[in-house]
Coordinates of C-alpha atoms in Angstrom, one line a residue:
M1 CA -95.0 152.4 25.4
F2 CA -94.9 149.5 23.0
S3 CA -92.6 146.6 23.7
K4 CA -90.1 145.4 21.1
E5 CA -89.9 141.7 20.5
S6 CA -87.1 139.9 18.6
L7 CA -86.1 136.4 18.0
Y8 CA -82.6 135.1 17.4
I9 CA -82.3 131.6 15.8
N10 CA -78.9 129.9 15.6
A11 CA -78.9 127.1 13.1
I12 CA -75.5 125.2 13.1
K13 CA -75.0 122.5 10.5
F14 CA -72.9 119.5 11.5
S15 CA -72.1 116.4 9.4
N16 CA -75.4 114.7 9.7
Q17 CA -77.5 117.0 11.9
L18 CA -78.7 120.5 12.4
K19 CA -78.7 122.1 15.9
V20 CA -81.1 125.0 16.3
N21 CA -81.2 127.3 19.3
Y22 CA -83.9 129.9 19.9
K23 CA -83.7 133.1 22.0
K24 CA -86.8 135.2 22.3
L25 CA -86.2 138.8 23.6
N26 CA -88.5 141.5 24.8
N27 CA -86.9 145.0 25.0
D28 CA -83.5 143.3 24.7
E29 CA -84.2 141.0 27.7
I30 CA -84.1 137.3 27.1
I31 CA -87.6 135.9 28.1
E32 CA -87.5 132.4 26.5
T33 CA -84.9 130.0 25.2
N34 CA -85.4 126.7 23.4
S35 CA -83.3 124.2 21.3
S36 CA -83.9 121.4 18.9
T37 CA -81.8 118.9 17.0
F38 CA -82.8 117.6 13.5
I39 CA -81.3 114.9 11.4
A40 CA -80.0 116.6 8.3
T41 CA -78.0 114.7 5.7
D42 CA -79.0 116.5 2.5
D43 CA -77.1 119.2 0.7
I44 CA -80.0 121.6 1.1
L45 CA -82.1 122.2 4.3
G46 CA -85.2 119.9 4.3
R47 CA -88.6 121.4 3.7
D48 CA -90.0 120.2 7.0
I49 CA -87.2 121.9 9.0
A50 CA -87.4 125.1 6.9
T51 CA -91.2 125.2 7.5
K52 CA -90.6 125.1 11.3
L53 CA -88.1 127.9 11.1
N54 CA -90.4 129.9 8.9
N55 CA -93.3 129.4 11.3
H56 CA -91.2 130.8 14.1
A57 CA -90.0 133.7 12.0
S58 CA -93.6 134.6 10.9
E59 CA -94.6 135.1 14.6
I60 CA -92.1 137.9 15.2
N61 CA -91.1 140.5 12.6
N62 CA -87.6 141.0 14.1
T63 CA -86.4 137.5 13.6
Y64 CA -82.7 136.9 12.7
I65 CA -81.3 133.5 11.6
S66 CA -77.6 133.0 12.0
T67 CA -75.2 130.2 11.1
L68 CA -71.5 129.3 10.7
L69 CA -69.9 128.4 7.4
I70 CA -70.6 124.8 6.5
A71 CA -67.2 124.4 4.8
D72 CA -64.9 126.9 6.5
D73 CA -62.0 127.7 4.2
T74 CA -61.5 131.2 5.6
I75 CA -58.2 133.2 5.5
L76 CA -57.1 135.9 7.9
L77 CA -55.7 139.0 6.3
R78 CA -54.0 142.0 7.9
K79 CA -56.1 145.2 7.5
K80 CA -53.5 146.7 5.1
E81 CA -53.3 143.5 2.9
V82 CA -54.8 143.6 -0.6
K83 CA -58.2 141.9 -0.8
L84 CA -58.3 138.6 -2.6
R85 CA -60.1 138.1 -5.9
D86 CA -63.3 136.0 -5.8
Y87 CA -63.4 136.3 -2.0
V88 CA -65.8 138.0 0.3
V89 CA -64.0 140.0 3.0
T90 CA -65.4 141.2 6.4
S91 CA -63.9 142.3 9.7
L92 CA -62.5 140.0 12.3
N93 CA -61.1 142.5 14.8
N94 CA -59.0 145.8 14.8
D95 CA -56.0 144.1 13.2
Y96 CA -57.4 141.5 10.9
N97 CA -60.0 141.0 8.2
I98 CA -61.3 137.6 7.3
A99 CA -62.0 136.3 3.8
V100 CA -64.0 133.4 2.4
S101 CA -64.3 132.2 -1.1
K102 CA -67.5 133.1 -2.9
N103 CA -68.2 129.5 -3.7
T104 CA -68.0 128.5 -0.1
L105 CA -70.3 131.3 1.0
F106 CA -72.8 130.4 -1.7
E107 CA -72.8 126.8 -0.4
T108 CA -73.9 127.9 3.0
R109 CA -76.3 130.5 1.8
N110 CA -77.9 128.1 -0.7
Y111 CA -78.3 125.5 2.1
F112 CA -80.7 127.8 3.9
E113 CA -82.5 128.9 0.7
K114 CA -85.9 127.6 1.8
C115 CA -85.9 129.7 5.0
G116 CA -83.4 132.4 4.3
I117 CA -80.4 133.5 6.4
D118 CA -79.4 136.8 8.0
Y119 CA -75.9 136.3 9.4
I120 CA -73.1 134.0 8.4
F121 CA -69.9 133.9 10.5
S122 CA -66.7 131.8 10.6
A123 CA -65.5 129.7 13.5
Y124 CA -62.6 132.2 13.6
H125 CA -65.2 134.8 14.7
I126 CA -66.2 132.5 17.6
L127 CA -62.6 132.1 18.6
N128 CA -61.8 135.8 18.3
L129 CA -64.8 136.8 20.4
H130 CA -63.8 134.3 23.1
I131 CA -60.3 135.8 23.2
E132 CA -61.8 139.3 23.5
Q133 CA -64.0 138.2 26.4
N134 CA -61.2 136.1 28.0
P135 CA -57.9 137.9 27.4
C136 CA -54.7 135.8 27.4
N137 CA -51.0 136.4 26.6
N138 CA -48.3 134.2 24.9
N139 CA -50.9 131.6 24.4
L140 CA -51.7 129.0 21.7
V141 CA -55.5 128.8 21.5
V142 CA -57.2 126.0 19.5
L143 CA -60.9 125.9 18.8
L144 CA -62.0 122.3 18.0
F145 CA -65.2 122.5 16.0
N146 CA -66.9 120.3 13.3
N147 CA -63.8 118.1 12.6
Q148 CA -61.6 121.2 12.2
A149 CA -59.0 122.9 14.4
F150 CA -58.8 126.7 14.3
C151 CA -55.5 127.7 15.8
I152 CA -54.1 131.1 16.7
V153 CA -51.1 132.3 18.8
V154 CA -51.5 135.6 20.7
N155 CA -48.5 137.7 22.0
D156 CA -48.0 139.4 25.4
S157 CA -50.4 142.2 24.2
G158 CA -53.1 139.7 23.3
Q159 CA -52.7 140.3 19.5
I160 CA -52.9 137.5 17.0
I161 CA -49.4 136.9 15.5
Y162 CA -50.0 133.4 14.0
N163 CA -53.0 131.5 12.6
K164 CA -53.6 128.2 10.9
R165 CA -56.5 125.9 10.3
F166 CA -56.4 122.1 10.2
T167 CA -58.8 119.3 9.2
L168 CA -59.2 116.4 11.7
T169 CA -60.2 112.9 11.0
A170 CA -64.0 112.5 11.1
F171 CA -65.9 109.6 12.7
E172 CA -67.3 108.8 9.2
D173 CA -63.7 108.2 8.0
I174 CA -63.1 105.7 10.8
K175 CA -66.3 104.0 9.9
Q176 CA -65.2 103.5 6.4
S177 CA -61.8 102.1 7.4
K178 CA -60.9 98.4 7.6
F179 CA -60.4 98.6 11.4
Y180 CA -64.0 99.4 12.0
E181 CA -66.0 96.6 13.6
N182 CA -69.1 98.1 15.3
E183 CA -70.3 101.5 16.6
V184 CA -69.1 101.1 20.2
L185 CA -65.6 99.8 19.3
G186 CA -65.5 102.2 16.4
Q187 CA -66.2 105.1 18.8
K188 CA -63.4 103.9 21.1
L189 CA -61.0 103.7 18.1
Y190 CA -62.0 107.2 17.0
D191 CA -61.3 108.6 20.5
E192 CA -57.8 107.1 20.5
V193 CA -57.1 108.4 17.0
Y194 CA -58.5 111.8 17.9
A195 CA -56.2 112.1 21.0
L196 CA -53.1 111.1 19.1
E197 CA -53.9 113.3 16.1
L198 CA -54.5 116.3 18.4
E199 CA -51.3 115.9 20.3
E200 CA -49.3 115.7 17.0
L201 CA -51.1 118.8 15.7
V202 CA -50.2 120.9 18.8
K203 CA -46.6 119.7 18.6
N204 CA -46.3 120.6 14.9
I205 CA -47.8 124.0 15.4
I206 CA -45.4 124.9 18.2
E207 CA -42.4 123.7 16.1
E208 CA -43.6 125.6 13.0
F209 CA -44.2 128.7 15.1
Y210 CA -40.6 128.7 16.5
K211 CA -39.1 128.0 13.1
Q212 CA -40.6 131.4 11.9
G213 CA -38.2 133.1 14.3
K214 CA -40.9 134.8 16.4
N215 CA -39.5 136.3 19.5
I216 CA -42.3 134.9 21.6
F217 CA -42.4 131.9 23.9
I218 CA -45.6 130.0 24.1
E219 CA -46.4 129.6 27.8
K220 CA -49.7 127.8 27.5
V221 CA -52.0 125.8 25.2
S222 CA -55.8 126.2 25.5
L223 CA -58.0 123.7 23.8
L224 CA -61.6 124.8 23.4
Y225 CA -64.2 122.1 22.6
N226 CA -67.9 122.1 21.6
I227 CA -68.2 118.3 22.1
R228 CA -65.9 116.6 24.7
Y229 CA -63.8 113.7 23.4
L230 CA -60.7 113.7 25.7
T231 CA -60.6 112.5 29.3
E232 CA -58.7 114.3 32.1
A233 CA -56.1 111.5 32.0
Q234 CA -55.5 112.1 28.3
I235 CA -55.1 115.8 28.8
S236 CA -52.7 115.3 31.7
Q237 CA -50.6 112.8 29.5
M238 CA -50.6 115.2 26.6
S239 CA -49.4 118.1 28.7
S240 CA -46.6 115.9 30.1
D241 CA -45.6 114.7 26.6
L242 CA -45.5 118.2 25.2
M243 CA -43.9 119.6 28.4
I244 CA -46.3 122.6 28.5
D245 CA -49.2 123.8 30.5
L246 CA -52.3 122.5 28.6
T247 CA -56.0 123.1 29.4
Y248 CA -59.2 121.7 27.9
H249 CA -62.3 123.9 28.3
P250 CA -65.8 123.8 26.9
I251 CA -67.1 126.7 24.8
S252 CA -70.7 127.4 24.0
V253 CA -70.7 128.0 20.3
D254 CA -74.5 128.8 20.5
E255 CA -73.9 131.6 23.0
E256 CA -71.0 133.1 21.1
L257 CA -72.9 133.0 17.8
Y258 CA -75.8 134.8 19.6
E259 CA -73.4 137.5 20.8
L260 CA -72.1 137.9 17.2
S261 CA -75.6 138.2 15.9
K262 CA -76.4 141.1 18.2
S263 CA -76.1 144.6 16.7
T264 CA -72.7 145.4 18.2
H265 CA -71.0 142.6 16.3
S266 CA -73.4 141.9 13.3
N267 CA -71.2 144.1 11.0
K268 CA -68.7 141.2 11.0
S269 CA -71.1 138.9 9.1
F270 CA -70.2 137.9 5.6
I271 CA -73.7 138.9 4.5
R272 CA -76.2 141.6 5.4
P273 CA -79.4 140.7 7.2
R274 CA -82.6 140.6 5.2
P275 CA -85.0 143.6 5.5
K276 CA -87.6 143.0 8.2
P277 CA -91.3 143.5 7.7
T278 CA -92.9 146.4 9.5
N279 CA -96.6 147.2 10.1
T280 CA -96.1 150.9 10.8
F281 CA -96.7 152.3 7.3
R282 CA -99.6 149.9 6.6
N283 CA -101.4 150.8 9.9
M284 CA -101.0 154.5 9.2
L285 CA -102.3 154.0 5.6
I286 CA -105.4 152.0 6.8
T287 CA -106.1 154.6 9.5
L288 CA -105.9 157.5 7.0
V289 CA -108.2 155.7 4.5
I290 CA -110.8 155.0 7.2
F291 CA -110.7 158.6 8.3
L292 CA -111.1 160.0 4.8
F293 CA -114.0 157.6 4.1
L294 CA -115.9 158.5 7.3
F295 CA -115.2 162.2 6.7
T296 CA -116.5 162.0 3.1
V297 CA -119.7 160.1 4.2
S298 CA -120.5 162.6 6.9
L299 CA -119.7 165.6 4.8
F300 CA -121.5 164.7 1.5
I301 CA -123.7 161.7 1.6
L302 CA -125.7 162.4 4.8
P303 CA -126.5 166.1 4.0
Y304 CA -127.6 165.2 0.5
N305 CA -130.1 162.7 1.9
K306 CA -131.7 165.5 3.9
W307 CA -131.6 168.1 1.2
L308 CA -133.1 165.8 -1.5
G309 CA -135.6 164.4 0.9
I310 CA -134.5 160.9 0.2
E311 CA -135.8 158.5 2.7
K312 CA -133.8 155.4 3.4
K313 CA -135.7 152.4 2.4
I314 CA -135.5 149.7 4.9
E315 CA -136.2 146.4 3.4
K316 CA -137.3 143.7 5.6
V317 CA -135.1 140.8 5.1
E318 CA -136.7 137.5 5.6
E319 CA -134.8 135.4 8.0
K320 CA -133.5 132.4 6.4
K321 CA -133.6 129.2 8.3
V322 CA -130.1 128.0 8.6
E323 CA -129.7 124.4 9.1
K324 CA -127.6 123.8 12.1
I325 CA -124.6 121.7 11.3
K326 CA -124.0 119.0 13.8
E327 CA -120.6 119.4 15.4
I328 CA -118.3 116.4 15.0
I329 CA -116.1 115.9 18.0
L330 CA -113.2 113.5 17.4
P331 CA -109.8 113.1 19.2
N332 CA -107.4 115.9 18.3
H333 CA -104.9 113.7 16.3
I334 CA -102.4 116.5 15.8
K335 CA -102.0 117.1 19.6
S336 CA -101.8 113.4 20.3
N337 CA -99.2 112.7 17.6
S338 CA -97.2 115.8 18.4
I339 CA -96.9 114.8 22.1
I340 CA -95.5 111.4 21.1
E341 CA -93.1 113.1 18.7
F342 CA -92.0 115.5 21.4
K343 CA -91.4 112.8 23.9
A344 CA -89.5 110.5 21.5
L345 CA -87.3 113.3 20.2
E346 CA -86.7 114.5 23.8
A347 CA -85.5 111.0 24.8
L348 CA -83.3 110.4 21.7
E349 CA -81.5 113.7 22.3
T350 CA -80.3 112.4 25.7
I351 CA -78.2 109.7 24.0
P352 CA -74.6 111.0 23.6
Y353 CA -72.3 110.2 20.7
D354 CA -70.5 107.3 22.5
V355 CA -73.6 105.3 23.4
V356 CA -75.4 102.9 21.0
L357 CA -79.2 102.7 21.4
R358 CA -80.3 99.1 20.8
E359 CA -84.0 99.4 21.8
F360 CA -86.3 102.2 22.9
I361 CA -89.8 101.8 24.3
L362 CA -91.9 104.9 24.7
D363 CA -94.9 104.7 27.0
R364 CA -97.3 107.4 28.3
N365 CA -95.4 108.2 31.5
N366 CA -92.2 106.1 31.2
I367 CA -89.4 105.0 28.8
I368 CA -87.0 102.1 28.6
L369 CA -83.6 102.4 26.8
D370 CA -81.5 99.4 26.0
V371 CA -78.0 100.7 25.4
D372 CA -74.4 99.8 24.9
M373 CA -71.8 102.2 26.4
L374 CA -68.1 102.4 27.1
K375 CA -68.1 104.2 30.5
K376 CA -70.4 104.0 33.5
D377 CA -70.1 107.7 34.3
T378 CA -71.7 108.5 31.0
F379 CA -75.0 107.6 32.6
I380 CA -74.3 109.6 35.8
K381 CA -72.9 112.7 34.1
V382 CA -74.8 112.9 30.8
I383 CA -77.9 110.7 30.4
K384 CA -79.4 110.8 33.9
P385 CA -79.3 114.6 34.4
E386 CA -81.1 115.1 31.0
L387 CA -83.8 112.5 31.7
K388 CA -84.4 113.9 35.2
K389 CA -85.6 117.1 33.6
S390 CA -88.7 115.2 32.4
Y391 CA -88.9 112.0 34.6
E392 CA -89.1 111.8 38.3
N393 CA -87.3 108.4 38.6
V394 CA -84.3 107.4 36.5
D395 CA -82.4 104.1 37.1
I396 CA -79.9 101.9 35.3
K397 CA -79.2 98.2 35.5
F398 CA -76.1 96.7 33.9
K399 CA -76.7 93.4 32.1
E400 CA -73.1 92.7 31.0
E401 CA -69.9 94.5 32.1
N402 CA -67.1 93.7 29.6
I403 CA -65.3 96.1 27.2
I404 CA -68.8 97.1 26.1
L405 CA -71.3 97.8 29.0
K406 CA -74.8 96.5 28.2
A407 CA -77.4 98.3 30.3
L408 CA -81.1 98.9 30.7
I409 CA -82.1 102.5 31.6
K410 CA -85.6 103.0 33.0
A411 CA -87.3 106.4 33.5
N412 CA -90.8 106.8 34.8
K413 CA -93.3 109.4 36.2
Y414 CA -93.2 112.0 33.4
H415 CA -93.5 115.3 35.1
K416 CA -92.6 117.9 32.5
E417 CA -95.3 120.5 32.1
M418 CA -96.6 120.8 28.6
K419 CA -98.1 124.2 27.9
G420 CA -101.3 124.4 25.9
N421 CA -99.6 126.5 23.2
T422 CA -96.7 124.0 22.8
F423 CA -98.7 121.9 20.3
K424 CA -100.7 122.9 17.3
N425 CA -104.5 122.6 17.7
Y426 CA -106.6 121.1 15.0
K427 CA -108.7 123.9 13.5
D428 CA -110.0 122.3 10.3
V429 CA -113.2 120.3 10.0
Y430 CA -112.9 116.5 10.1
I431 CA -114.2 114.8 7.0
S432 CA -117.7 113.6 7.7
N433 CA -118.5 111.5 4.6
E434 CA -120.4 108.2 4.8
F435 CA -119.1 105.7 7.3
M436 CA -115.9 104.1 6.1
P437 CA -115.7 100.3 6.5
I438 CA -112.5 98.5 7.6
I439 CA -111.5 97.7 4.0
A440 CA -111.7 101.3 2.9
V441 CA -109.8 102.6 6.0
T442 CA -107.1 99.9 5.5
E443 CA -106.6 101.1 1.8
Q444 CA -106.4 104.7 3.0
L445 CA -103.6 103.8 5.5
K446 CA -101.7 101.9 2.8
I447 CA -101.5 105.2 0.9
L448 CA -100.1 107.1 3.9
F449 CA -97.5 104.6 4.9
P450 CA -94.3 103.4 3.1
T451 CA -94.8 100.3 0.9
N452 CA -92.9 98.0 3.3
T453 CA -95.2 98.7 6.2
I454 CA -97.2 95.8 7.7
I455 CA -100.7 97.0 8.6
N456 CA -102.9 94.6 10.6
F457 CA -106.4 95.3 11.8
K458 CA -106.7 94.4 15.6
S459 CA -110.0 95.5 16.9
S460 CA -112.7 98.2 16.9
S461 CA -114.6 100.1 19.6
K462 CA -117.7 102.3 19.7
D463 CA -118.4 105.0 22.4
K464 CA -118.8 108.6 21.4
F465 CA -117.2 107.8 18.1
N466 CA -116.1 104.7 16.2
T467 CA -112.4 103.6 16.4
F468 CA -110.5 101.1 14.4
N469 CA -107.3 99.9 16.0
Y470 CA -104.4 98.8 13.7
L471 CA -101.0 97.3 14.6
I472 CA -98.3 99.0 12.5
N473 CA -94.8 97.6 11.9
L474 CA -92.3 99.3 9.6
V475 CA -88.5 99.6 9.1
V476 CA -86.9 103.0 8.6
K477 CA -83.3 104.1 8.1
S478 CA -83.4 106.9 10.7
P479 CA -85.8 108.3 13.3
L480 CA -86.3 111.3 11.0
E481 CA -88.5 109.1 8.7
F482 CA -90.8 108.4 11.7
F483 CA -91.1 112.1 12.5
K484 CA -91.9 112.8 8.8
L485 CA -94.6 110.1 9.0
I486 CA -96.1 111.9 12.0
D487 CA -96.2 115.1 9.9
T488 CA -98.0 113.2 7.1
L489 CA -100.7 112.0 9.6
N490 CA -101.1 115.5 11.0
N491 CA -101.8 116.9 7.6
E492 CA -104.8 114.5 7.1
L493 CA -108.4 115.6 7.5
Y494 CA -109.1 112.3 9.3
S495 CA -108.6 111.8 13.0
I496 CA -105.6 109.3 12.8
N497 CA -103.5 109.1 15.9
I498 CA -100.6 106.9 17.2
T499 CA -101.1 105.4 20.7
Y500 CA -98.7 104.1 23.3
P501 CA -96.5 102.1 23.6
V502 CA -94.1 102.9 20.6
N503 CA -91.2 100.4 20.2
F504 CA -88.0 101.2 18.4
I505 CA -85.5 98.3 17.8
K506 CA -82.2 98.6 16.0
T507 CA -81.8 95.8 13.4
E508 CA -79.5 95.0 10.5
A509 CA -82.1 96.3 8.1
G510 CA -82.6 99.6 10.0
I511 CA -84.8 100.7 12.9
E512 CA -87.9 98.6 13.3
I513 CA -90.8 100.6 14.7
E514 CA -94.1 99.1 16.1
F515 CA -97.1 100.9 17.5
T516 CA -100.9 100.9 17.5
L517 CA -102.7 103.3 15.2
Q518 CA -106.3 104.5 15.8
F519 CA -108.6 105.7 13.0
N520 CA -111.5 107.6 14.5
Q521 CA -114.8 108.5 12.7
P522 CA -118.4 109.5 13.7
I523 CA -120.8 106.8 14.6

């Protein structure tokens, strides 16, 4: 019996990043999960990210890519209500449909044009599924997601009787205000504004709901968050101010989106999934052609040879002497660069939103993070558990303890197992032209790196191959530019690899990166 493999990819767009979650299934059983975060500030998905998604999709025919609306302007409609013009309507639950404007749907669909998309849902779908899985009565439930608040009130039967959507102040808005000083104090200001704004929002919803004359008393308020911004003290104070039972719970948008993408809920998507390739017909056709060919040969050609007395002429083919090509063994630059990329991205993803990374040193088996933070427990609750997944020892030393806590985080003894198939192997043939002198190599590197890059020759070594060592210094606006640079090096037919340590320093001009680069060639 053949196994059935499938891959579900959730790609959720936030203001300046794209979070991707992978679930690989075999016979509907999850056998592998993975996640990645990419910096994504453009209006259309970058080609490098799209290529990675397409590579995953090419491995398994039954691959489904799902997302949420980038700009969610959806409207809930009773089942009997007339459909709106220029809107796409789909089902929310047994009582409601949900409508989105065609322009908004096009924006999301167009964003994923380079890789395609199978399912598009609204945050209301996430909220409704949560309520179906966690029934509640006489409750105001608010989903806080991507700078928006999706609010519904359910009656004593668990049915939706009120809904409204609000836009919340984004961190980018705070950053543009005259009160913004720096990232750490700016984050603190944002947290305070967020708490006040949310309390006012809940208060206004309750007042508006009662003005509508609904014969329902709201007994409880449930706030669902994807990223935690409020402390327990703030929640307690908010509950006291509003004089109502108020809870603050996390919700896994990735898991809910995965459930929506499965066949039982997929009919609620605003679009239909793309047709999936199948090899069944092709395999049958190939088998049939081969069978007919062999049958024809055996039935006609072989008998005619005997009847006509045609002897098969066997020509002696003179063996040609093939000159044996000398194999050129050079360091696998793709694997070396990809490991550095993986470790750097892994470390950067451990830094939460309320921590500013001042300096980052990546070495072979350890890292050093120079950070500014607001709370000590951020290290214990967030950073340390994530780093412990990859490093045996993780410690912190506070340099200053004022409003802003300046600290040095050290992690060493990297123990995470890297499977052989995690990184791409170099299968092409390295260019084996005449030996390239230092001047020629330097000019080649100038082509590959940005114009502001400082390229200094340090030394050379000769063992099984010849290596030129260069000290590289450049300034980028975001880590994404560094990762794009690695992709550029990996596409070269020369063995060019980055070596440890790699230093990242936050400056006024951007992120200054310094590392040693090796150019390898045959002796």
